[in-house]
GROMACS .gro file of C-alpha atoms in nm:
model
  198
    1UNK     CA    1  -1.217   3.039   2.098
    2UNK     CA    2  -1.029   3.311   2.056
    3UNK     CA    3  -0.706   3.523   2.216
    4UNK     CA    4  -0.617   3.903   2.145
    5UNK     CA    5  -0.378   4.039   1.883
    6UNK     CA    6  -0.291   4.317   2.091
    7UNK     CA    7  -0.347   4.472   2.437
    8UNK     CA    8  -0.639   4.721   2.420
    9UNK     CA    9  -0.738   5.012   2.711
   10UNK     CA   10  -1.050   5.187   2.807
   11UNK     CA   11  -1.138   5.406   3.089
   12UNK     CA   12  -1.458   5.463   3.223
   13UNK     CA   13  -1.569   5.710   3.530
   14UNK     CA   14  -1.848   5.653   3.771
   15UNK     CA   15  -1.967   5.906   4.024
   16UNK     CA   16  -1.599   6.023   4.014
   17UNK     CA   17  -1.425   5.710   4.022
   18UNK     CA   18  -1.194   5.616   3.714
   19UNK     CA   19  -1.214   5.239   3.640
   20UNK     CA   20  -0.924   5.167   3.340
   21UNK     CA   21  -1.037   4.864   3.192
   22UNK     CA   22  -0.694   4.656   3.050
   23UNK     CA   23  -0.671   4.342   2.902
   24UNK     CA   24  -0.347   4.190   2.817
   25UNK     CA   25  -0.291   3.869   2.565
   26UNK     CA   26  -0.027   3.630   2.785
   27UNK     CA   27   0.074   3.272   2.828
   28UNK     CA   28   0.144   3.208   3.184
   29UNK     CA   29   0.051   3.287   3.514
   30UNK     CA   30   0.389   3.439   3.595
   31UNK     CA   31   0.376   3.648   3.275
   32UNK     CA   32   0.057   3.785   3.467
   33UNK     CA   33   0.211   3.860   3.794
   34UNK     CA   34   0.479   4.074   3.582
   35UNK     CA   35   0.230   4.270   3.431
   36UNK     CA   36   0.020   4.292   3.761
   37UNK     CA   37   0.334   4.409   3.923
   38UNK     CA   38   0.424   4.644   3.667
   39UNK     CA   39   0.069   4.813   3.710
   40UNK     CA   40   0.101   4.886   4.058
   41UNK     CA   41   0.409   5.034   4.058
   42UNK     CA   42   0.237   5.254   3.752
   43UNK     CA   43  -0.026   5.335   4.000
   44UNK     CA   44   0.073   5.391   4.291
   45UNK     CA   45  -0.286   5.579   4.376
   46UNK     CA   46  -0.490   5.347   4.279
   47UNK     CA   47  -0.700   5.234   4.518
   48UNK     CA   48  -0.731   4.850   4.392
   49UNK     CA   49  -0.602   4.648   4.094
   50UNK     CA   50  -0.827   4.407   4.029
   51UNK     CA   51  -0.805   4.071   3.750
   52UNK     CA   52  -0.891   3.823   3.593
   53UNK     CA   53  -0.707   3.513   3.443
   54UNK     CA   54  -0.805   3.318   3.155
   55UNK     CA   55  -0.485   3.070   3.060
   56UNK     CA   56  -0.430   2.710   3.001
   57UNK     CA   57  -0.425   2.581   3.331
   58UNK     CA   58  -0.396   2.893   3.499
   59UNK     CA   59  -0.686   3.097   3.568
   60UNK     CA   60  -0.737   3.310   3.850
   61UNK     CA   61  -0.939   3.592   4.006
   62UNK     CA   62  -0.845   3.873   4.289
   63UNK     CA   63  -1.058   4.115   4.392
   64UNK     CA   64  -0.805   4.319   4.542
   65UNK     CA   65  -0.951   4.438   4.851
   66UNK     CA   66  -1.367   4.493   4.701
   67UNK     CA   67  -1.584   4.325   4.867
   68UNK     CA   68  -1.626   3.950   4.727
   69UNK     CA   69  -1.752   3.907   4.415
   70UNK     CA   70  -1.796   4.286   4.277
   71UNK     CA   71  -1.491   4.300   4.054
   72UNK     CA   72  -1.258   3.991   3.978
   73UNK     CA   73  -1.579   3.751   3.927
   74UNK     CA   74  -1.801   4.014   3.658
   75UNK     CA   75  -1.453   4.063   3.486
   76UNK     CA   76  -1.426   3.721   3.477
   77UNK     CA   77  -1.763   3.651   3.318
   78UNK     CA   78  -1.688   3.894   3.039
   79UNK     CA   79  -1.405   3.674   2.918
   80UNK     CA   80  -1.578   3.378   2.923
   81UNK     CA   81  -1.918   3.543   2.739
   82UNK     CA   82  -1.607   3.658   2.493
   83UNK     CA   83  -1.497   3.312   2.453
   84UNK     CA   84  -1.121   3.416   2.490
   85UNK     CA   85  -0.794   3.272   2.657
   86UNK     CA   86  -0.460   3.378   2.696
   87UNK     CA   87  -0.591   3.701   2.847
   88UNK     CA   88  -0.512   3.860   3.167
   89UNK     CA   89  -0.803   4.153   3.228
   90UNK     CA   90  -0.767   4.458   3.481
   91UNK     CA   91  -0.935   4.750   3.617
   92UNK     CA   92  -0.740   4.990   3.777
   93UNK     CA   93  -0.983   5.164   4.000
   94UNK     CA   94  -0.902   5.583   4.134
   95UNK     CA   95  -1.185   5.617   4.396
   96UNK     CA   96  -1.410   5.925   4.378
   97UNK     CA   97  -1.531   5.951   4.708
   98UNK     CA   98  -1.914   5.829   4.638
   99UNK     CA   99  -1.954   5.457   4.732
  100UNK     CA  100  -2.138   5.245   4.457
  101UNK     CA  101  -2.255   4.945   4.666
  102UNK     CA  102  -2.208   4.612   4.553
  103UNK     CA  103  -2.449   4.619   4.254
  104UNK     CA  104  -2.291   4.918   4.123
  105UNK     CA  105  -1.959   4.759   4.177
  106UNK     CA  106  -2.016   4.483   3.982
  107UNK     CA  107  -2.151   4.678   3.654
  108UNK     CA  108  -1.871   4.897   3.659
  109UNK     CA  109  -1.568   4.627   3.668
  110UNK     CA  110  -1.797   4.477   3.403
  111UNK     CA  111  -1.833   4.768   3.203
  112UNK     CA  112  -1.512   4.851   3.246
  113UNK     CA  113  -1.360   4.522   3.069
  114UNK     CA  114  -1.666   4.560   2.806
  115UNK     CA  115  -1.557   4.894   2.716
  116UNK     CA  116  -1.201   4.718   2.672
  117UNK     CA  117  -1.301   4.471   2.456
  118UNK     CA  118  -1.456   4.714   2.184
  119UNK     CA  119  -1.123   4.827   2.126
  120UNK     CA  120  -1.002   4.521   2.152
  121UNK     CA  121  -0.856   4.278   1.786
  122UNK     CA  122  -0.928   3.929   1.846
  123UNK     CA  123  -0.765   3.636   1.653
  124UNK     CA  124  -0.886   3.261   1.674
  125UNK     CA  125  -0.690   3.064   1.841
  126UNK     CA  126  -0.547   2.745   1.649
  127UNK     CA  127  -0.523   2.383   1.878
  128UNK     CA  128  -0.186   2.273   1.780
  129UNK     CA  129  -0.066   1.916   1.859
  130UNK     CA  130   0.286   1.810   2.019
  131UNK     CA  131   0.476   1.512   1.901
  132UNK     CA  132   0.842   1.358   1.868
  133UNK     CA  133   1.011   1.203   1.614
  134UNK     CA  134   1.332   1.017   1.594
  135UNK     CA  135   1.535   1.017   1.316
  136UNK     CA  136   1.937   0.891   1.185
  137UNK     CA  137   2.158   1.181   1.213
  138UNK     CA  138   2.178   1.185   0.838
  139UNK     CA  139   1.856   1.269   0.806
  140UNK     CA  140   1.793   1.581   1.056
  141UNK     CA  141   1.800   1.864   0.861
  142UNK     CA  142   1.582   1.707   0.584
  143UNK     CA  143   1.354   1.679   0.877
  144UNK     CA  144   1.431   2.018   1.026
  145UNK     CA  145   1.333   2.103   0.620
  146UNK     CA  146   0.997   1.931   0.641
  147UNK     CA  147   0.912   2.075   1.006
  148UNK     CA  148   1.010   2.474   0.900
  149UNK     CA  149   0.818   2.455   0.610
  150UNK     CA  150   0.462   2.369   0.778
  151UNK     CA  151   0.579   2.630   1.025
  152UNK     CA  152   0.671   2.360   1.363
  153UNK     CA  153   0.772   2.511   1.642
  154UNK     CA  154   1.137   2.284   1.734
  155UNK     CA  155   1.098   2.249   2.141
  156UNK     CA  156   1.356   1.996   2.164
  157UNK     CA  157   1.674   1.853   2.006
  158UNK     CA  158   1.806   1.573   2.178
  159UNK     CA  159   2.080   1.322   2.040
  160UNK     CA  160   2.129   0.966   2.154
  161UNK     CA  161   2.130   0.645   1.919
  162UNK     CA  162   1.921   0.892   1.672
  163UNK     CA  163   1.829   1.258   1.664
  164UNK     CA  164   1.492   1.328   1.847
  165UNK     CA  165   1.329   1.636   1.813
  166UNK     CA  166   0.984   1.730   2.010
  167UNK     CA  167   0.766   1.988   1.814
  168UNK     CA  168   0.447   2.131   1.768
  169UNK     CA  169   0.220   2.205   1.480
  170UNK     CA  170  -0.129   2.321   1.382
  171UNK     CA  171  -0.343   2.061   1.418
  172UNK     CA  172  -0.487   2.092   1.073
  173UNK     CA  173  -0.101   2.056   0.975
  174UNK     CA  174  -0.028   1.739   1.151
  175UNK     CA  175  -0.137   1.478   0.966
  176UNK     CA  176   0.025   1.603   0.605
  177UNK     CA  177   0.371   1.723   0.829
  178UNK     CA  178   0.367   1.335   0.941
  179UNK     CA  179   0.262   1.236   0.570
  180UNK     CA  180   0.550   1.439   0.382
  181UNK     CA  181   0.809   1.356   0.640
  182UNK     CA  182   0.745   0.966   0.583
  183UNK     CA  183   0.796   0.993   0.238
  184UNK     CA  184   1.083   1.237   0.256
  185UNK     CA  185   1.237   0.999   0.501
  186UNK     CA  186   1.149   0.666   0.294
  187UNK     CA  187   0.989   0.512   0.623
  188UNK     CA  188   1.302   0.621   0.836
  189UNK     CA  189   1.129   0.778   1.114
  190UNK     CA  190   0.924   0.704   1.426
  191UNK     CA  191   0.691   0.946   1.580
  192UNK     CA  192   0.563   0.955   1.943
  193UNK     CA  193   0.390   1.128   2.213
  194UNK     CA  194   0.126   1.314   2.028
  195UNK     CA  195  -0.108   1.524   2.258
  196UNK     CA  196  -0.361   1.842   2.136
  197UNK     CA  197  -0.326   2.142   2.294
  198UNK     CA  198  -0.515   2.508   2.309
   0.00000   0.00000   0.00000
């Protein structure tokens, strides 16, 4: 699996329509709409906008007015012959005044993403895992130590009778974070809540 390093453009032009293939690395859904909305008002004579989603949870096609099935859904199939995620794909289509059917639709939303992708950087994508831990007070920024250096993201701090602090780490990283951070801690500390994620 991978994800893109950076966005990455290419246009393409079919009996004298312009399709500019886009693809977009993101994290969310909303993130999408922002960029779809920001593309639109970029393009005001554009004649369609048409995606493709590929996110955690959050995938989604629109063929923007085309008839069913000639743009969103070939896009679509591109990313997933790519094996990416976290990628929002578009084709901005200018129409040339020649209608391409649905066959010749469907090749050039294709094409369109294809052409994209060769200009395109792709980096794998590493599963991380979430967990908690709980720890004295004392002992939180020896903790906050052991989490920076195997690069934890902190996504919660929370204080009651200890310190508990949600994170999430590679998941080749877990099991030596949890390791370190027991002997660090002499025992001291109680994990929970461990779940892998993409």
């Amino acid at each position: 699996m991978h994800q893109l390093a950076a966005p990455a453009f290419a246009e393409i032009e079919i009996k004298k329509s312009r399709f500019l293939g886009q693809l977009y690395p993101l994290h969310s859904r909303a993130e999408a709409r922002q960029t779809l909305d920001a593309l639109r008002r970029a393009h005001p004579g554009a004649v369609h906008v048409c995606w493709a989603l590929i996110c955690a949870g959050e995938s989604g096609l629109d063929d923007d007015g085309e008839p069913s099935g000639t743009a969103a859904k070939p896009m679509y199939n591109v990313l997933v012959h790519k094996d990416v995620t976290n990628v929002l794909a578009v084709v901005v289509r200018y129409w040339g005044g020649i209608k391409l059917g649905a066959g010749g639709l469907t090749r050039a939303y294709g094409q369109a993403i294809s052409e994209a992708f060769k200009q395109a950087q792709l980096i794998a994508v590493e599963s991380r895992r979430e967990a908690s831990l709980e720890v004295a007070y004392a002992d939180e920024s020896q903790a906050r130590h052991w989490l920076d250096k195997y690069q934890a993201q902190i996504l919660e701090v929370s204080y009651a009778q200890q310190t508990c602090i949600r994170y999430s780490v590679k998941d080749k990283e877990a099991a030596a974070l949890t390791a370190d951070l027991i002997t660090a801690l002499k025992g001291q500390v109680r994990f929970s809540d461990d779940t892998a994620q993409a």
